[in-house]
Short mmCIF file of C-alpha atoms in Angstrom, two decimals:
data_model
loop_
_atom_site.label_atom_id
_atom_site.label_comp_id
_atom_site.label_asym_id
_atom_site.label_seq_id
_atom_site.Cartn_x
_atom_site.Cartn_y
_atom_site.Cartn_z
CA MET A 199 79.55 -157.75 91.16
CA ILE A 200 78.49 -156.15 94.44
CA ILE A 201 78.75 -152.54 95.60
CA THR A 202 79.70 -152.49 99.28
CA GLY A 203 80.75 -149.97 101.90
CA GLY A 204 84.46 -149.95 101.11
CA ALA A 205 87.21 -152.55 101.38
CA SER A 206 86.61 -153.00 105.12
CA SER A 207 83.03 -154.06 104.45
CA GLY A 208 84.24 -156.28 101.63
CA PHE A 209 86.58 -158.19 103.93
CA LEU A 210 83.79 -158.51 106.47
CA VAL A 211 81.40 -159.97 103.89
CA TYR A 212 83.97 -162.37 102.43
CA SER A 213 84.98 -163.74 105.83
CA TYR A 214 81.35 -164.21 106.90
CA LEU A 215 80.46 -165.79 103.57
CA LEU A 216 83.44 -168.12 103.13
CA THR A 217 84.59 -169.20 106.61
CA ASP A 218 83.27 -170.79 109.77
CA PRO A 219 84.40 -170.21 113.38
CA ASN A 220 87.97 -171.43 114.02
CA ASP A 221 88.78 -171.72 110.31
CA ALA A 222 92.26 -170.51 109.39
CA ILE A 223 92.80 -167.61 106.98
CA LEU A 224 96.28 -167.40 105.46
CA ILE A 225 97.66 -163.86 105.11
CA PRO A 226 101.15 -162.94 103.84
CA SER A 227 103.00 -160.96 106.49
CA PRO A 228 103.67 -158.09 107.06
CA TYR A 229 100.16 -156.92 106.34
CA TYR A 230 97.74 -154.06 106.97
CA THR A 231 96.82 -154.88 110.56
CA MET A 232 93.15 -153.88 110.34
CA ILE A 233 92.54 -156.83 108.01
CA VAL A 234 92.56 -159.13 111.05
CA HIS A 235 89.86 -157.00 112.67
CA HIS A 236 87.73 -156.85 109.53
CA ILE A 237 87.74 -160.61 108.93
CA SER A 238 86.91 -161.55 112.51
CA VAL A 239 84.04 -159.17 113.36
CA PHE A 240 81.34 -161.76 112.67
CA THR A 241 83.41 -164.93 112.38
CA GLU A 242 85.80 -166.07 115.10
CA ASN A 243 88.38 -167.37 112.66
CA GLN A 244 92.14 -167.72 113.07
CA SER A 245 94.52 -165.47 111.13
CA VAL A 246 97.70 -167.30 110.12
CA ARG A 247 100.75 -165.19 109.27
CA CYS A 248 102.67 -166.35 106.20
CA SER A 249 106.00 -164.53 106.50
CA LEU A 250 107.32 -162.98 103.29
CA LEU A 251 110.74 -162.47 104.88
CA GLU A 252 113.50 -164.79 103.67
CA GLN A 253 115.83 -165.29 106.61
CA ASP A 254 118.86 -166.05 104.44
CA THR A 255 118.68 -162.87 102.38
CA GLY A 256 116.73 -160.49 104.61
CA LYS A 257 114.46 -159.71 101.66
CA PHE A 258 110.70 -160.06 101.26
CA TYR A 259 109.50 -162.49 98.61
CA PHE A 260 105.98 -163.59 97.63
CA SER A 261 105.81 -167.27 96.71
CA VAL A 262 103.50 -170.26 96.93
CA GLU A 263 105.91 -171.94 99.35
CA ILE A 264 105.02 -169.59 102.19
CA PHE A 265 101.36 -170.57 101.91
CA GLU A 266 102.15 -174.28 101.61
CA ARG A 267 104.31 -174.15 104.73
CA GLU A 268 101.76 -172.37 106.90
CA TYR A 269 98.87 -174.44 105.51
CA ASN A 270 100.65 -177.62 106.59
CA GLU A 271 101.57 -176.20 109.99
CA ALA A 272 97.99 -175.06 110.60
CA LEU A 273 96.76 -178.52 109.64
CA ALA A 274 99.21 -180.11 112.07
CA ASN A 275 97.80 -177.84 114.79
CA GLY A 276 94.25 -178.92 114.03
CA LEU A 277 93.22 -175.84 112.06
CA ARG A 278 91.29 -176.08 108.80
CA SER A 279 92.43 -173.44 106.31
CA ARG A 280 89.61 -172.02 104.22
CA MET A 281 90.88 -168.83 102.62
CA ILE A 282 93.94 -166.88 101.44
CA ILE A 283 93.87 -163.07 101.51
CA PHE A 284 96.44 -160.71 100.07
CA ILE A 285 96.71 -157.15 98.79
CA ASN A 286 98.23 -156.42 95.37
CA LEU A 287 100.01 -153.92 95.35
CA HIS A 288 101.18 -155.05 98.74
CA ASN A 289 100.52 -152.95 101.82
CA PRO A 290 102.91 -152.01 103.45
CA LEU A 291 105.75 -153.21 101.19
CA GLY A 292 104.48 -151.68 97.94
CA ASP A 293 105.55 -154.76 95.95
CA VAL A 294 103.71 -155.59 92.72
CA TYR A 295 102.76 -159.23 92.16
CA ASP A 296 102.35 -160.31 88.54
CA GLU A 297 100.54 -163.29 87.06
CA MET A 298 103.67 -165.45 87.14
CA MET A 299 103.88 -164.99 90.90
CA ILE A 300 100.17 -165.27 91.66
CA GLN A 301 99.19 -168.23 89.47
CA PRO A 302 101.09 -170.84 91.56
CA VAL A 303 99.22 -169.57 94.62
CA LEU A 304 95.88 -169.88 92.81
CA GLU A 305 96.82 -173.40 91.68
CA PHE A 306 97.74 -174.39 95.23
CA ALA A 307 94.47 -172.92 96.51
CA ALA A 308 92.49 -174.82 93.88
CA LYS A 309 94.23 -178.06 94.85
CA LYS A 310 93.35 -177.54 98.52
CA GLN A 311 89.91 -176.05 97.73
CA LEU A 312 90.77 -172.74 99.36
CA HIS A 313 89.08 -169.46 98.51
CA VAL A 314 91.38 -166.60 97.48
CA VAL A 315 90.46 -162.95 98.02
CA ILE A 316 92.70 -160.44 96.23
CA ASP A 317 92.38 -156.80 97.25
CA GLU A 318 93.57 -154.49 94.44
CA ILE A 319 92.89 -151.27 96.31
CA TYR A 320 96.14 -149.62 95.07
CA SER A 321 95.95 -150.85 91.47
CA LEU A 322 95.90 -147.35 89.91
CA SER A 323 98.55 -145.90 92.20
CA LEU A 324 101.83 -147.01 90.62
CA PHE A 325 104.43 -144.54 89.42
CA ALA A 326 104.71 -144.43 85.64
CA ASN A 327 108.15 -146.06 85.68
CA GLU A 328 107.09 -148.91 87.96
CA LYS A 329 106.38 -152.51 86.98
CA GLN A 330 103.06 -152.72 85.11
CA PHE A 331 100.13 -153.89 87.20
CA GLU A 332 98.11 -156.96 86.14
CA SER A 333 94.65 -157.46 87.62
CA VAL A 334 93.55 -160.94 88.59
CA LEU A 335 90.37 -160.23 86.59
CA ASN A 336 92.49 -160.59 83.44
CA PHE A 337 94.13 -163.88 84.46
CA SER A 338 93.27 -167.35 83.20
CA ILE A 339 91.79 -168.47 86.51
CA VAL A 340 92.24 -172.12 87.43
CA ASP A 341 89.34 -172.06 89.94
CA SER A 342 87.06 -169.13 89.12
CA GLU A 343 84.47 -170.22 91.69
CA ARG A 344 86.90 -169.69 94.57
CA THR A 345 88.80 -166.64 93.28
CA HIS A 346 87.39 -163.31 94.43
CA PHE A 347 88.21 -159.62 93.89
CA LEU A 348 87.99 -156.49 96.02
CA TRP A 349 88.61 -152.81 95.26
CA SER A 350 87.70 -149.48 96.84
CA PHE A 351 87.78 -145.77 95.98
CA SER A 352 89.62 -144.95 99.21
CA LYS A 353 93.23 -145.20 97.98
CA ASP A 354 93.38 -144.65 94.20
CA PHE A 355 90.93 -141.75 94.42
CA THR A 356 91.74 -140.65 98.01
CA LEU A 357 88.05 -140.98 98.85
CA SER A 358 88.20 -142.97 102.08
CA GLY A 359 85.26 -141.00 103.42
CA ALA A 360 83.04 -142.19 100.58
CA HIS A 361 83.11 -145.78 101.83
CA VAL A 362 82.41 -147.35 98.44
CA GLY A 363 83.97 -150.59 97.27
CA VAL A 364 83.43 -153.31 94.69
CA MET A 365 83.38 -157.07 95.20
CA TYR A 366 83.55 -159.63 92.40
CA VAL A 367 82.32 -162.90 93.89
CA GLY A 368 83.22 -166.21 92.24
CA THR A 369 79.74 -167.68 91.62
CA SER A 370 76.21 -166.37 91.18
CA GLU A 371 75.08 -168.45 94.17
CA LEU A 372 77.71 -166.91 96.46
CA CYS A 373 76.99 -163.49 95.02
CA SER A 374 73.31 -163.87 95.89
CA VAL A 375 74.09 -164.81 99.50
CA ALA A 376 76.67 -162.03 99.78
CA SER A 377 74.14 -159.50 98.47
CA GLU A 378 71.68 -160.43 101.20
CA PHE A 379 74.29 -159.95 103.92
CA ASN A 380 75.67 -156.82 102.25
CA PHE A 381 72.26 -155.10 102.41
CA LEU A 382 73.15 -153.20 105.58
CA LEU A 383 76.59 -152.23 104.22
CA THR A 384 75.51 -150.77 100.89
CA PRO A 385 76.52 -147.10 100.31
CA SER A 386 73.79 -144.51 99.91
CA ARG A 387 72.31 -143.88 96.48
CA HIS A 388 73.55 -140.31 96.67
CA ILE A 389 77.25 -141.20 96.97
CA GLN A 390 76.83 -143.92 94.33
CA ALA A 391 75.35 -141.34 91.94
CA ILE A 392 78.22 -138.91 92.59
CA LEU A 393 80.89 -141.55 91.94
CA THR A 394 79.06 -142.84 88.86
CA SER A 395 79.14 -139.32 87.45
CA LEU A 396 82.85 -139.06 88.28
CA LEU A 397 83.68 -142.30 86.44
CA ALA A 398 81.51 -141.33 83.47
CA ASP A 399 83.78 -138.37 82.69
CA ARG A 400 86.37 -140.41 80.77
CA THR A 401 88.48 -137.39 79.79
CA TRP A 402 88.88 -136.33 83.40
CA LEU A 403 89.39 -139.95 84.48
CA ARG A 404 92.28 -140.56 82.08
CA SER A 405 93.87 -137.26 83.08
CA TYR A 406 93.55 -138.05 86.79
CA ILE A 407 95.04 -141.53 86.47
CA GLU A 408 98.00 -140.20 84.48
CA LEU A 409 98.57 -137.38 86.98
CA ASN A 410 98.30 -139.81 89.89
CA ARG A 411 101.19 -141.84 88.46
CA LEU A 412 103.66 -138.94 88.28
#
């Protein structure tokens, strides 16, 4: 587990850690456009759009087939895919992806030896009557060494100015390398202390999460 300077810094670290120049990164589309900027600051990789739009129905649908299709097309164009990135709950669609939907993607990634980074930055921001959210941290992971997690205070706690995020990196070796690179991106001790105090107040925390879902 690594404390970093928000989700933006997390994407930056993951892309630097897990990809080389000209590697392809598969991203379901539409997506939060700044992701492309974050993942290419230090690594000149190629973002590959995996369209969620089904032409026949006009609806958006998350499935392993969209990644398989774009993986094969990238390969045909001479690009080596190294990583899949997606946000759950999806931004901008707001769709919630459960384990049944995500596991086939993780299995495909394991088969192709792709890293998967799942950003759960909106995980506490569902309405009470919405589909229940399931974190990838609670899944039975088929390839735990290549499955990675990201979260930030900026959305669920409306603290974008705090610039504090959390990364869960698949292996201790990768975590060690990521920590070295993350040194310049680590939030100040002061803001870490403030947020630690905030999370320690469990009564307030439960009340806030419940209120946030109304």
